[in-house]
């Protein structure tokens, strides 16, 4: 059994599914997802989308676990002891330095070899080459936000990360248009966080970033059609200049899985430092796609493996 402690909304959950699915294809074990942390995060963060977001996709069969303490469900004594020892060492540093991602990565990877041998894959940021050699049940807890966890099964993910229910007629018309024109998906996340420290870390993509990215696209792509996905379309219309080009603004009431289905139809991508926009470009299948991204994922020194060397980085 591969047990997954799920975190975040759709973009985050897709990383956790992809890592677990890759491990499943190597081990043949069933998948078990707990969404308790997602529900807890909903109470803290607010907004929509805090749910089992995987259920909307044609993915591998999985069971769900709704009780507390997934760690203690069908885990070996060694797994439990090692995980508790790791967390006792890790948690004080996390509480004191929640945005020191480089320090947190160092702390976690210090424990990773021992945890890996016990079938525990635990890493919040970055990449660690976990193995698939353990013979018992696995426990996965973390972000797994690195293509190194699942790039070997990209073809599988392209098939599975398709929505179960069809788009509406209007949505399908937009999707088809984006498939046949020189479409550019622009993901714009307008941060309005009450926590100033969080905003300072995550508010990477400025209006100047988008202006430069749009300029580059116009130089490289003939007659681009911009498809704008944002959590604040009014802010976009007042701050981002697309003059001279056709612009399609995403409907604000679109469900997240339908948004992704439409976004990935685009040929090119200007992404923000968001897992959701990362998945749109990853699932985009245009052979000559251009991807423009911020040079860094956070406003700190942590080097995220999400940024591809082949992209245009600003």
mmCIF file of C-alpha atoms in Angstrom:
data_model
loop_
_atom_site.group_PDB
_atom_site.id
_atom_site.type_symbol
_atom_site.label_atom_id
_atom_site.label_comp_id
_atom_site.label_asym_id
_atom_site.label_seq_id
_atom_site.Cartn_x
_atom_site.Cartn_y
_atom_site.Cartn_z
ATOM 1 C CA UNK A 1 0.000 0.000 0.000
ATOM 2 C CA UNK A 2 1.169 3.537 -0.823
ATOM 3 C CA UNK A 3 -0.290 5.927 1.754
ATOM 4 C CA UNK A 4 -0.324 9.615 0.832
ATOM 5 C CA UNK A 5 -0.912 12.480 3.270
ATOM 6 C CA UNK A 6 -2.371 14.980 0.816
ATOM 7 C CA UNK A 7 -1.847 18.743 1.056
ATOM 8 C CA UNK A 8 -3.071 21.813 -0.795
ATOM 9 C CA UNK A 9 -5.456 22.298 -3.668
ATOM 10 C CA UNK A 10 -5.493 20.937 -7.210
ATOM 11 C CA UNK A 11 -2.019 22.016 -8.334
ATOM 12 C CA UNK A 12 -0.417 20.641 -5.173
ATOM 13 C CA UNK A 13 -2.441 17.436 -5.203
ATOM 14 C CA UNK A 14 -1.409 16.651 -8.776
ATOM 15 C CA UNK A 15 2.251 16.588 -7.721
ATOM 16 C CA UNK A 16 1.460 14.225 -4.871
ATOM 17 C CA UNK A 17 -0.606 11.979 -7.126
ATOM 18 C CA UNK A 18 2.077 11.932 -9.828
ATOM 19 C CA UNK A 19 4.807 10.933 -7.363
ATOM 20 C CA UNK A 20 2.604 8.229 -5.843
ATOM 21 C CA UNK A 21 1.541 6.949 -9.267
ATOM 22 C CA UNK A 22 5.137 6.641 -10.410
ATOM 23 C CA UNK A 23 5.933 4.669 -7.262
ATOM 24 C CA UNK A 24 2.842 2.516 -7.793
ATOM 25 C CA UNK A 25 3.914 1.568 -11.307
ATOM 26 C CA UNK A 26 7.249 0.416 -9.876
ATOM 27 C CA UNK A 27 5.833 -1.534 -6.926
ATOM 28 C CA UNK A 28 2.327 -2.608 -7.944
ATOM 29 C CA UNK A 29 0.831 -1.450 -4.632
ATOM 30 C CA UNK A 30 -2.580 0.146 -4.175
ATOM 31 C CA UNK A 31 -3.010 3.883 -3.529
ATOM 32 C CA UNK A 32 -4.527 5.328 -0.359
ATOM 33 C CA UNK A 33 -5.023 9.094 0.001
ATOM 34 C CA UNK A 34 -5.860 10.976 3.182
ATOM 35 C CA UNK A 35 -7.400 14.432 2.692
ATOM 36 C CA UNK A 36 -7.581 15.374 6.383
ATOM 37 C CA UNK A 37 -4.764 17.912 6.065
ATOM 38 C CA UNK A 38 -6.535 19.481 3.083
ATOM 39 C CA UNK A 39 -9.637 19.986 5.214
ATOM 40 C CA UNK A 40 -7.525 21.461 8.024
ATOM 41 C CA UNK A 41 -5.851 23.820 5.549
ATOM 42 C CA UNK A 42 -9.285 24.940 4.325
ATOM 43 C CA UNK A 43 -10.095 26.192 7.821
ATOM 44 C CA UNK A 44 -6.831 28.156 7.918
ATOM 45 C CA UNK A 45 -6.658 29.485 4.363
ATOM 46 C CA UNK A 46 -10.276 29.989 3.291
ATOM 47 C CA UNK A 47 -11.425 30.103 -0.315
ATOM 48 C CA UNK A 48 -12.596 27.242 -2.505
ATOM 49 C CA UNK A 49 -10.979 24.091 -3.833
ATOM 50 C CA UNK A 50 -9.967 22.519 -0.512
ATOM 51 C CA UNK A 51 -11.240 19.037 -1.303
ATOM 52 C CA UNK A 52 -10.316 15.790 -2.983
ATOM 53 C CA UNK A 53 -9.502 17.462 -6.303
ATOM 54 C CA UNK A 54 -8.280 14.205 -7.835
ATOM 55 C CA UNK A 55 -11.788 12.772 -8.130
ATOM 56 C CA UNK A 56 -12.497 14.835 -11.245
ATOM 57 C CA UNK A 57 -9.815 13.101 -13.323
ATOM 58 C CA UNK A 58 -9.470 9.762 -15.094
ATOM 59 C CA UNK A 59 -6.709 8.638 -12.765
ATOM 60 C CA UNK A 60 -5.796 5.275 -11.277
ATOM 61 C CA UNK A 61 -8.149 3.800 -8.716
ATOM 62 C CA UNK A 62 -7.465 4.851 -5.128
ATOM 63 C CA UNK A 63 -8.993 4.509 -1.689
ATOM 64 C CA UNK A 64 -9.428 7.328 0.805
ATOM 65 C CA UNK A 65 -8.621 7.380 4.513
ATOM 66 C CA UNK A 66 -10.635 9.699 6.737
ATOM 67 C CA UNK A 67 -9.396 8.928 10.245
ATOM 68 C CA UNK A 68 -6.609 10.635 12.165
ATOM 69 C CA UNK A 69 -2.931 9.683 12.157
ATOM 70 C CA UNK A 70 -2.274 8.088 8.784
ATOM 71 C CA UNK A 71 1.233 7.358 10.082
ATOM 72 C CA UNK A 72 -0.167 4.719 12.444
ATOM 73 C CA UNK A 73 -2.319 2.987 9.810
ATOM 74 C CA UNK A 74 -0.588 -0.222 8.663
ATOM 75 C CA UNK A 75 2.883 1.162 9.385
ATOM 76 C CA UNK A 76 5.771 -0.852 10.772
ATOM 77 C CA UNK A 77 7.191 -0.013 14.225
ATOM 78 C CA UNK A 78 10.391 1.118 12.488
ATOM 79 C CA UNK A 79 8.480 3.495 10.202
ATOM 80 C CA UNK A 80 6.649 5.018 13.147
ATOM 81 C CA UNK A 81 9.753 5.393 15.324
ATOM 82 C CA UNK A 82 11.874 6.914 12.559
ATOM 83 C CA UNK A 83 9.156 9.312 11.426
ATOM 84 C CA UNK A 84 8.496 10.534 14.964
ATOM 85 C CA UNK A 85 12.231 11.011 15.573
ATOM 86 C CA UNK A 86 12.584 12.918 12.316
ATOM 87 C CA UNK A 87 9.635 15.173 13.070
ATOM 88 C CA UNK A 88 10.886 15.897 16.589
ATOM 89 C CA UNK A 89 14.090 17.189 14.993
ATOM 90 C CA UNK A 90 12.407 18.945 12.064
ATOM 91 C CA UNK A 91 9.398 20.655 13.663
ATOM 92 C CA UNK A 92 11.257 23.148 15.921
ATOM 93 C CA UNK A 93 13.260 24.406 12.939
ATOM 94 C CA UNK A 94 10.080 24.604 10.836
ATOM 95 C CA UNK A 95 8.235 26.606 13.482
ATOM 96 C CA UNK A 96 11.126 29.040 13.869
ATOM 97 C CA UNK A 97 12.049 29.314 10.164
ATOM 98 C CA UNK A 98 8.931 28.515 8.080
ATOM 99 C CA UNK A 99 10.235 30.272 4.950
ATOM 100 C CA UNK A 100 13.863 29.169 5.095
ATOM 101 C CA UNK A 101 13.253 26.598 2.387
ATOM 102 C CA UNK A 102 16.961 25.912 1.838
ATOM 103 C CA UNK A 103 17.433 25.230 5.548
ATOM 104 C CA UNK A 104 14.314 23.080 5.696
ATOM 105 C CA UNK A 105 15.488 21.127 2.656
ATOM 106 C CA UNK A 106 18.858 20.492 4.313
ATOM 107 C CA UNK A 107 17.135 19.363 7.497
ATOM 108 C CA UNK A 108 14.851 16.952 5.650
ATOM 109 C CA UNK A 109 17.479 15.486 3.330
ATOM 110 C CA UNK A 110 19.672 14.746 6.361
ATOM 111 C CA UNK A 111 17.003 12.267 7.419
ATOM 112 C CA UNK A 112 15.909 11.166 3.934
ATOM 113 C CA UNK A 113 18.312 8.202 3.493
ATOM 114 C CA UNK A 114 17.134 6.564 6.734
ATOM 115 C CA UNK A 115 13.479 7.304 6.054
ATOM 116 C CA UNK A 116 13.797 6.030 2.493
ATOM 117 C CA UNK A 117 15.093 2.662 3.688
ATOM 118 C CA UNK A 118 11.980 2.406 5.861
ATOM 119 C CA UNK A 119 9.590 3.263 3.020
ATOM 120 C CA UNK A 120 8.920 6.825 4.192
ATOM 121 C CA UNK A 121 9.179 9.506 1.485
ATOM 122 C CA UNK A 122 8.953 12.874 3.261
ATOM 123 C CA UNK A 123 10.041 16.099 1.584
ATOM 124 C CA UNK A 124 8.216 19.421 1.463
ATOM 125 C CA UNK A 125 10.287 21.277 -1.140
ATOM 126 C CA UNK A 126 12.843 20.224 -3.696
ATOM 127 C CA UNK A 127 13.864 16.794 -4.940
ATOM 128 C CA UNK A 128 15.405 13.745 -3.316
ATOM 129 C CA UNK A 129 15.964 10.480 -5.255
ATOM 130 C CA UNK A 130 13.772 8.214 -3.157
ATOM 131 C CA UNK A 131 13.897 4.534 -4.098
ATOM 132 C CA UNK A 132 11.218 1.903 -4.711
ATOM 133 C CA UNK A 133 13.060 -0.959 -2.980
ATOM 134 C CA UNK A 134 11.090 -1.157 0.256
ATOM 135 C CA UNK A 135 8.975 -4.314 0.529
ATOM 136 C CA UNK A 136 6.247 -3.074 2.870
ATOM 137 C CA UNK A 137 3.753 -0.217 2.891
ATOM 138 C CA UNK A 138 4.980 3.243 1.911
ATOM 139 C CA UNK A 139 4.150 6.579 3.504
ATOM 140 C CA UNK A 140 4.367 9.724 1.345
ATOM 141 C CA UNK A 141 4.167 13.141 2.972
ATOM 142 C CA UNK A 142 5.331 16.285 1.240
ATOM 143 C CA UNK A 143 5.025 18.505 -1.780
ATOM 144 C CA UNK A 144 6.899 16.347 -4.325
ATOM 145 C CA UNK A 145 7.081 19.476 -6.477
ATOM 146 C CA UNK A 146 9.756 18.296 -8.888
ATOM 147 C CA UNK A 147 9.375 16.555 -12.254
ATOM 148 C CA UNK A 148 12.132 14.162 -11.207
ATOM 149 C CA UNK A 149 9.543 12.248 -9.204
ATOM 150 C CA UNK A 150 7.354 11.415 -12.201
ATOM 151 C CA UNK A 151 8.837 12.519 -15.531
ATOM 152 C CA UNK A 152 9.349 8.851 -16.361
ATOM 153 C CA UNK A 153 5.559 8.404 -16.549
ATOM 154 C CA UNK A 154 4.622 11.631 -18.350
ATOM 155 C CA UNK A 155 2.790 9.695 -21.078
ATOM 156 C CA UNK A 156 0.684 8.005 -18.400
ATOM 157 C CA UNK A 157 -0.097 11.335 -16.756
ATOM 158 C CA UNK A 158 -1.102 12.899 -20.071
ATOM 159 C CA UNK A 159 -3.720 10.152 -20.435
ATOM 160 C CA UNK A 160 -4.904 10.149 -16.841
ATOM 161 C CA UNK A 161 -5.015 13.867 -16.077
ATOM 162 C CA UNK A 162 -8.035 14.419 -18.280
ATOM 163 C CA UNK A 163 -11.392 15.364 -16.829
ATOM 164 C CA UNK A 164 -14.177 12.810 -16.400
ATOM 165 C CA UNK A 165 -17.066 15.131 -17.187
ATOM 166 C CA UNK A 166 -17.078 17.029 -20.509
ATOM 167 C CA UNK A 167 -16.704 20.783 -20.672
ATOM 168 C CA UNK A 168 -19.776 22.890 -21.356
ATOM 169 C CA UNK A 169 -20.456 23.847 -24.972
ATOM 170 C CA UNK A 170 -19.043 27.338 -24.383
ATOM 171 C CA UNK A 171 -15.945 26.007 -22.620
ATOM 172 C CA UNK A 172 -15.313 23.496 -25.386
ATOM 173 C CA UNK A 173 -15.538 26.242 -28.003
ATOM 174 C CA UNK A 174 -12.845 28.190 -26.162
ATOM 175 C CA UNK A 175 -10.669 25.090 -25.805
ATOM 176 C CA UNK A 176 -10.917 24.283 -29.512
ATOM 177 C CA UNK A 177 -10.052 27.857 -30.460
ATOM 178 C CA UNK A 178 -6.969 27.767 -28.237
ATOM 179 C CA UNK A 179 -5.881 24.498 -29.869
ATOM 180 C CA UNK A 180 -5.985 25.890 -33.398
ATOM 181 C CA UNK A 181 -4.537 29.403 -32.921
ATOM 182 C CA UNK A 182 -1.228 30.718 -31.589
ATOM 183 C CA UNK A 183 -2.598 30.733 -28.075
ATOM 184 C CA UNK A 184 -0.629 31.816 -25.040
ATOM 185 C CA UNK A 185 -1.816 30.923 -21.558
ATOM 186 C CA UNK A 186 -0.946 33.690 -19.104
ATOM 187 C CA UNK A 187 -1.262 32.721 -15.443
ATOM 188 C CA UNK A 188 -1.455 35.717 -13.130
ATOM 189 C CA UNK A 189 -1.712 35.311 -9.410
ATOM 190 C CA UNK A 190 -2.515 38.513 -7.552
ATOM 191 C CA UNK A 191 -1.348 38.078 -3.976
ATOM 192 C CA UNK A 192 -3.500 39.628 -1.283
ATOM 193 C CA UNK A 193 -2.134 37.834 1.735
ATOM 194 C CA UNK A 194 -2.753 39.039 5.262
ATOM 195 C CA UNK A 195 0.627 37.611 6.290
ATOM 196 C CA UNK A 196 3.292 40.091 5.115
ATOM 197 C CA UNK A 197 6.099 37.546 5.496
ATOM 198 C CA UNK A 198 4.303 35.091 3.206
ATOM 199 C CA UNK A 199 3.584 37.786 0.656
ATOM 200 C CA UNK A 200 7.245 38.794 0.610
ATOM 201 C CA UNK A 201 8.237 35.199 -0.149
ATOM 202 C CA UNK A 202 5.595 34.308 -2.743
ATOM 203 C CA UNK A 203 4.905 37.601 -4.531
ATOM 204 C CA UNK A 204 7.502 37.036 -7.259
ATOM 205 C CA UNK A 205 5.769 37.952 -10.529
ATOM 206 C CA UNK A 206 5.448 41.724 -10.889
ATOM 207 C CA UNK A 207 3.592 43.665 -13.608
ATOM 208 C CA UNK A 208 7.042 44.304 -15.105
ATOM 209 C CA UNK A 209 7.617 40.548 -15.368
ATOM 210 C CA UNK A 210 4.410 40.115 -17.353
ATOM 211 C CA UNK A 211 5.140 43.139 -19.545
ATOM 212 C CA UNK A 212 8.530 41.716 -20.485
ATOM 213 C CA UNK A 213 7.117 38.227 -21.065
ATOM 214 C CA UNK A 214 4.313 39.554 -23.291
ATOM 215 C CA UNK A 215 6.859 41.558 -25.284
ATOM 216 C CA UNK A 216 8.974 38.438 -25.866
ATOM 217 C CA UNK A 217 5.945 36.411 -26.958
ATOM 218 C CA UNK A 218 4.938 39.101 -29.451
ATOM 219 C CA UNK A 219 8.452 38.992 -30.904
ATOM 220 C CA UNK A 220 8.465 35.197 -31.233
ATOM 221 C CA UNK A 221 4.838 34.295 -32.016
ATOM 222 C CA UNK A 222 2.764 35.555 -34.937
ATOM 223 C CA UNK A 223 -0.670 36.913 -34.003
ATOM 224 C CA UNK A 224 -0.729 35.570 -30.452
ATOM 225 C CA UNK A 225 -4.054 35.128 -28.693
ATOM 226 C CA UNK A 226 -3.649 35.529 -24.940
ATOM 227 C CA UNK A 227 -5.762 33.407 -22.614
ATOM 228 C CA UNK A 228 -5.626 34.913 -19.130
ATOM 229 C CA UNK A 229 -6.147 32.780 -16.052
ATOM 230 C CA UNK A 230 -6.166 34.752 -12.814
ATOM 231 C CA UNK A 231 -7.643 34.931 -9.350
ATOM 232 C CA UNK A 232 -8.260 38.667 -9.884
ATOM 233 C CA UNK A 233 -9.275 39.557 -13.440
ATOM 234 C CA UNK A 234 -10.165 43.147 -12.529
ATOM 235 C CA UNK A 235 -6.626 43.717 -11.269
ATOM 236 C CA UNK A 236 -5.242 42.182 -14.465
ATOM 237 C CA UNK A 237 -7.332 44.446 -16.688
ATOM 238 C CA UNK A 238 -6.096 47.503 -14.794
ATOM 239 C CA UNK A 239 -2.421 46.530 -14.585
ATOM 240 C CA UNK A 240 -1.403 44.250 -17.486
ATOM 241 C CA UNK A 241 -1.241 45.627 -21.026
ATOM 242 C CA UNK A 242 -2.150 43.290 -23.890
ATOM 243 C CA UNK A 243 -2.851 46.101 -26.373
ATOM 244 C CA UNK A 244 -2.678 45.100 -30.020
ATOM 245 C CA UNK A 245 -3.550 41.452 -29.355
ATOM 246 C CA UNK A 246 -6.691 39.430 -28.836
ATOM 247 C CA UNK A 247 -7.296 38.546 -25.201
ATOM 248 C CA UNK A 248 -9.647 35.939 -23.747
ATOM 249 C CA UNK A 249 -10.273 36.216 -20.023
ATOM 250 C CA UNK A 250 -11.056 33.077 -18.098
ATOM 251 C CA UNK A 251 -14.507 33.006 -16.512
ATOM 252 C CA UNK A 252 -14.189 33.686 -12.798
ATOM 253 C CA UNK A 253 -16.634 30.929 -11.873
ATOM 254 C CA UNK A 254 -14.825 28.130 -13.734
ATOM 255 C CA UNK A 255 -14.090 25.058 -11.627
ATOM 256 C CA UNK A 256 -10.374 24.404 -11.181
ATOM 257 C CA UNK A 257 -10.272 21.109 -13.087
ATOM 258 C CA UNK A 258 -12.120 22.681 -16.027
ATOM 259 C CA UNK A 259 -9.747 25.655 -15.946
ATOM 260 C CA UNK A 260 -6.800 23.302 -16.246
ATOM 261 C CA UNK A 261 -8.396 21.422 -19.146
ATOM 262 C CA UNK A 262 -8.771 24.696 -21.052
ATOM 263 C CA UNK A 263 -5.379 26.144 -20.102
ATOM 264 C CA UNK A 264 -3.417 23.101 -21.239
ATOM 265 C CA UNK A 265 -4.925 23.471 -24.729
ATOM 266 C CA UNK A 266 -2.731 26.538 -25.279
ATOM 267 C CA UNK A 267 0.412 26.349 -27.386
ATOM 268 C CA UNK A 268 2.607 28.629 -25.292
ATOM 269 C CA UNK A 269 2.743 29.633 -21.630
ATOM 270 C CA UNK A 270 3.649 32.579 -19.453
ATOM 271 C CA UNK A 271 3.512 31.046 -16.005
ATOM 272 C CA UNK A 272 3.590 32.413 -12.498
ATOM 273 C CA UNK A 273 5.204 30.739 -9.508
ATOM 274 C CA UNK A 274 2.138 28.581 -8.961
ATOM 275 C CA UNK A 275 1.782 24.822 -9.082
ATOM 276 C CA UNK A 276 -1.471 25.201 -11.014
ATOM 277 C CA UNK A 277 0.158 27.125 -13.864
ATOM 278 C CA UNK A 278 3.107 24.712 -13.814
ATOM 279 C CA UNK A 279 0.761 21.815 -14.511
ATOM 280 C CA UNK A 280 -0.927 23.658 -17.370
ATOM 281 C CA UNK A 281 2.378 23.939 -19.236
ATOM 282 C CA UNK A 282 3.466 20.401 -18.300
ATOM 283 C CA UNK A 283 0.291 18.920 -19.752
ATOM 284 C CA UNK A 284 0.451 21.123 -22.844
ATOM 285 C CA UNK A 285 1.332 18.948 -25.833
ATOM 286 C CA UNK A 286 2.264 21.473 -28.528
ATOM 287 C CA UNK A 287 5.636 20.333 -29.881
ATOM 288 C CA UNK A 288 7.234 23.775 -30.163
ATOM 289 C CA UNK A 289 5.802 25.376 -27.061
ATOM 290 C CA UNK A 290 7.477 28.379 -25.508
ATOM 291 C CA UNK A 291 7.414 28.610 -21.729
ATOM 292 C CA UNK A 292 8.355 31.820 -19.940
ATOM 293 C CA UNK A 293 8.761 31.702 -16.183
ATOM 294 C CA UNK A 294 10.166 33.768 -13.346
ATOM 295 C CA UNK A 295 13.863 33.183 -12.748
ATOM 296 C CA UNK A 296 13.125 32.098 -9.191
ATOM 297 C CA UNK A 297 10.117 30.459 -7.575
ATOM 298 C CA UNK A 298 10.376 32.260 -4.238
ATOM 299 C CA UNK A 299 11.880 35.512 -3.031
ATOM 300 C CA UNK A 300 14.676 33.693 -1.242
ATOM 301 C CA UNK A 301 17.746 31.632 -2.098
ATOM 302 C CA UNK A 302 15.998 28.288 -2.549
ATOM 303 C CA UNK A 303 16.467 26.904 -6.070
ATOM 304 C CA UNK A 304 13.243 25.189 -7.081
ATOM 305 C CA UNK A 305 13.495 22.162 -9.408
ATOM 306 C CA UNK A 306 10.241 23.320 -11.014
ATOM 307 C CA UNK A 307 12.116 25.813 -13.200
ATOM 308 C CA UNK A 308 13.244 24.087 -16.393
ATOM 309 C CA UNK A 309 16.563 24.961 -18.026
ATOM 310 C CA UNK A 310 14.818 24.962 -21.422
ATOM 311 C CA UNK A 311 12.489 27.802 -20.489
ATOM 312 C CA UNK A 312 12.922 31.523 -20.963
ATOM 313 C CA UNK A 313 13.554 32.803 -17.446
ATOM 314 C CA UNK A 314 13.028 36.444 -16.499
#
